[in-house]
Amino acid sequence: MKINISTDERVKSEIQKIAGNAYYVVMGLLLVSFLVEMVVFDSFRYFFAEWVIFLIGCIYFGVGCMLKGHWDLISKPGIKSYLLYSVISSAIFTTVFSVINYLKWTPPTGEGTIKYFFMIFLIMFIFLFCLMFAAMFISGSIVKGRQKKLEDQYDDSEEN
Amino acid sequence: MKNIKLKIARIENDISQEQLAEQVGVTRQTIGMIETGKFNPSINLCIAICKALHKTLNDLFWEEDNNENKHIDR
């Protein structure tokens, strides 16, 4: 008597849960490895392949969620969440990127050095913030559109 | 929460966990976990189990609430 494991919803759901956790572990470790490699190596080409894999994973996850009409578990798509996520992500990325580059950089001695570095930090932050906000706005609009489409598709108000 | 009703119905029908699992297309562990309340089955699996045991969803999966009984009595 053999049971087809693929029909067992418990087994499927447990495997999917484990695979989901494995995805987060791999993405987290890849992110950590980038940070280490950015400090250790001088050139981006040393970890280009991993970066591409990481991006493909992120794009697959992002597009998958967008097409199903999911935003996240704690907020709804809107200006408030776009602003919040843009500020947080830009601040984290700019800080990490600046600290790593500052550690590798040999600054010229002088009074304007810190000011110059701070200016680059600020410009990068503003640029990333605008980029993130635009990306959030576009993806949020797509998510809202998908949610509306799904609501309309399964709406029973006309039947009643 | 343990599903005693399911276990009793299965014993009444004189079938083992493995036989029930085979009939509804899941593993024996899944039936064991439903009986011990470790896994919440989907409505489709509940219906398949009910059909295999010749019971209704109410017979096997409806939990009587004390407050609800009081409300119905009134």
XYZ file of C-alpha atoms in Angstrom:
234
model
C 0.000 0.000 0.000
C 1.743 3.110 -1.196
C 0.559 6.658 -0.614
C 1.385 9.311 -3.150
C 3.228 11.794 -0.944
C 2.576 14.615 -3.427
C -1.140 14.523 -2.590
C -0.585 14.930 1.153
C -1.321 18.567 1.948
C 0.514 18.406 5.298
C 3.720 17.149 3.679
C 3.431 19.740 0.905
C 2.818 22.593 3.327
C 5.692 21.521 5.608
C 8.108 21.235 2.681
C 6.994 24.659 1.399
C 7.530 26.136 4.865
C 11.022 24.649 5.085
C 11.821 25.846 1.547
C 10.591 29.342 2.476
C 12.831 29.412 5.542
C 15.746 28.103 3.470
C 15.185 30.970 1.004
C 15.478 33.544 3.796
C 18.600 31.837 5.189
C 20.286 31.800 1.753
C 19.369 35.427 1.038
C 20.545 36.528 4.488
C 23.853 34.693 4.159
C 24.359 36.071 0.646
C 23.806 39.582 1.980
C 26.353 39.023 4.752
C 28.822 37.580 2.245
C 28.459 40.727 0.083
C 29.290 42.928 3.031
C 32.385 40.860 3.845
C 33.461 40.677 0.196
C 32.961 44.424 -0.263
C 35.472 44.981 2.546
C 37.914 42.249 1.485
C 37.896 42.637 -2.309
C 38.533 45.753 -4.308
C 36.537 44.842 -7.370
C 32.852 44.129 -7.806
C 33.640 41.417 -10.372
C 34.722 38.998 -7.599
C 31.166 38.610 -6.377
C 29.232 39.617 -9.484
C 27.719 36.132 -10.006
C 26.401 35.951 -6.420
C 24.998 39.446 -6.791
C 23.105 38.441 -9.940
C 21.710 35.330 -8.174
C 20.660 37.476 -5.228
C 18.933 39.949 -7.537
C 17.116 37.178 -9.423
C 15.860 35.792 -6.087
C 14.671 39.245 -5.003
C 12.994 39.969 -8.342
C 11.262 36.561 -8.369
C 9.962 37.118 -4.821
C 8.936 40.728 -5.495
C 7.208 40.094 -8.796
C 5.503 36.965 -7.389
C 4.072 38.965 -4.484
C 3.014 41.822 -6.770
C 1.187 39.534 -9.184
C -0.699 37.881 -6.313
C -1.581 41.295 -4.870
C 0.508 40.994 -1.684
C 2.329 43.948 -0.140
C 3.577 42.837 3.286
C 2.194 41.480 6.545
C 2.263 44.686 8.597
C 1.247 47.550 6.299
C -0.805 48.519 3.278
C 0.532 50.147 0.111
C 0.294 53.929 0.511
C 2.387 57.083 0.732
C 3.099 56.495 4.442
C 4.579 53.030 3.902
C 6.438 54.133 0.743
C 8.075 56.961 2.707
C 8.887 54.779 5.710
C 10.413 51.934 3.707
C 12.305 54.332 1.418
C 13.871 56.188 4.356
C 14.787 52.996 6.236
C 16.260 51.169 3.225
C 18.151 54.226 1.932
C 19.565 54.973 5.388
C 20.705 51.376 5.947
C 22.233 50.993 2.489
C 23.944 54.395 2.528
C 25.353 53.841 6.020
C 26.699 50.368 5.247
C 28.078 51.414 1.859
C 29.681 54.564 3.270
C 31.236 52.808 6.271
C 32.713 50.067 4.059
C 34.093 52.605 1.586
C 35.418 54.815 4.370
C 37.323 51.835 5.809
C 38.926 51.134 2.419
C 39.530 54.770 1.481
C 42.662 56.672 2.347
C 41.397 60.218 2.789
C 43.592 63.221 2.056
C 44.439 65.117 5.191
C 42.667 68.415 5.620
C 39.743 70.097 7.324
C 37.273 69.553 4.488
C 37.650 65.762 4.351
C 34.802 64.857 6.727
C 32.587 67.528 5.188
C 33.325 66.146 1.715
C 32.539 62.596 2.865
C 29.319 63.744 4.532
C 28.251 65.483 1.315
C 28.731 62.267 -0.672
C 26.770 60.406 2.014
C 23.913 62.916 1.791
C 23.788 62.951 -2.019
C 23.791 59.148 -2.077
C 21.041 59.026 0.524
C 18.846 61.469 -1.419
C 19.453 59.654 -4.697
C 18.650 56.255 -3.153
C 15.605 57.652 -1.367
C 14.170 58.982 -4.662
C 14.954 55.696 -6.395
C 13.384 53.623 -3.611
C 10.341 55.862 -3.379
C 9.763 55.573 -7.138
C 10.181 51.786 -6.986
C 7.822 51.578 -3.983
C 5.280 53.829 -5.670
C 5.272 51.776 -8.880
C 5.154 48.393 -7.112
C 2.516 49.673 -4.651
C 0.349 50.878 -7.528
C 0.673 47.479 -9.238
C -0.231 45.692 -5.969
C -3.294 47.916 -5.469
C -4.327 47.298 -9.083
C -3.979 43.538 -8.626
C -5.941 43.617 -5.357
C -8.739 45.563 -7.047
C -8.765 43.131 -9.969
C -8.990 40.124 -7.622
C -11.793 41.794 -5.642
C -13.751 42.460 -8.830
C -13.091 38.963 -10.164
C -14.545 37.264 -7.074
C -17.147 39.892 -6.206
C -20.590 38.398 -5.582
C -22.527 41.654 -5.101
C -23.960 41.559 -8.630
C -25.253 38.030 -8.172
C -27.284 38.927 -5.048
C -7.139 20.118 20.545
C -7.444 16.343 20.146
C -10.029 15.063 17.702
C -11.511 12.176 19.700
C -14.585 12.045 17.445
C -12.441 11.159 14.444
C -10.649 8.419 16.325
C -13.920 6.936 17.606
C -15.475 7.057 14.115
C -12.441 5.336 12.669
C -12.579 2.574 15.291
C -16.328 2.201 14.745
C -15.660 1.658 11.049
C -12.974 -0.852 12.031
C -10.239 0.695 9.939
C -6.680 1.546 10.873
C -4.990 4.935 10.469
C -3.079 3.513 7.525
C -6.238 2.303 5.758
C -7.961 5.651 6.275
C -4.848 7.457 5.055
C -4.816 5.350 1.912
C -8.491 6.030 1.232
C -8.139 9.799 1.479
C -4.713 9.981 -0.186
C -2.504 11.152 2.667
C 0.190 9.597 4.845
C -0.555 7.750 8.092
C 1.320 10.452 10.012
C -1.160 13.056 8.757
C -4.145 11.081 10.074
C -2.313 10.623 13.378
C -1.575 14.322 13.576
C -5.210 15.253 12.821
C -6.391 12.895 15.586
C -3.941 14.379 18.069
C -4.737 17.936 16.989
C -1.250 18.694 15.687
C -2.435 19.467 12.146
C -5.459 21.373 10.884
C -6.666 19.752 7.653
C -8.162 21.701 4.743
C -11.896 21.529 4.132
C -11.281 19.214 1.155
C -9.395 16.731 3.318
C -12.072 16.965 6.030
C -14.731 16.118 3.447
C -12.673 13.185 2.136
C -12.272 11.829 5.679
C -16.005 12.263 6.363
C -16.891 10.384 3.169
C -14.471 7.573 4.033
C -15.977 7.227 7.526
C -19.623 7.800 6.393
C -19.995 10.793 8.685
C -20.814 14.481 8.252
C -18.481 17.408 8.892
C -20.515 18.262 11.982
C -20.078 14.733 13.337
C -16.300 14.825 13.135
C -15.061 18.400 13.066
C -17.617 20.626 14.783
C -16.632 21.619 18.306
C -19.629 22.299 20.525
C -19.174 25.530 22.435
C -20.807 25.814 25.875
C -21.841 29.440 25.265
C -23.332 28.468 21.925
C -25.388 25.697 23.562
C -26.759 28.152 26.113
C -27.667 30.538 23.307
C -29.455 27.791 21.353
C -31.338 26.604 24.489
C -32.795 30.060 25.023
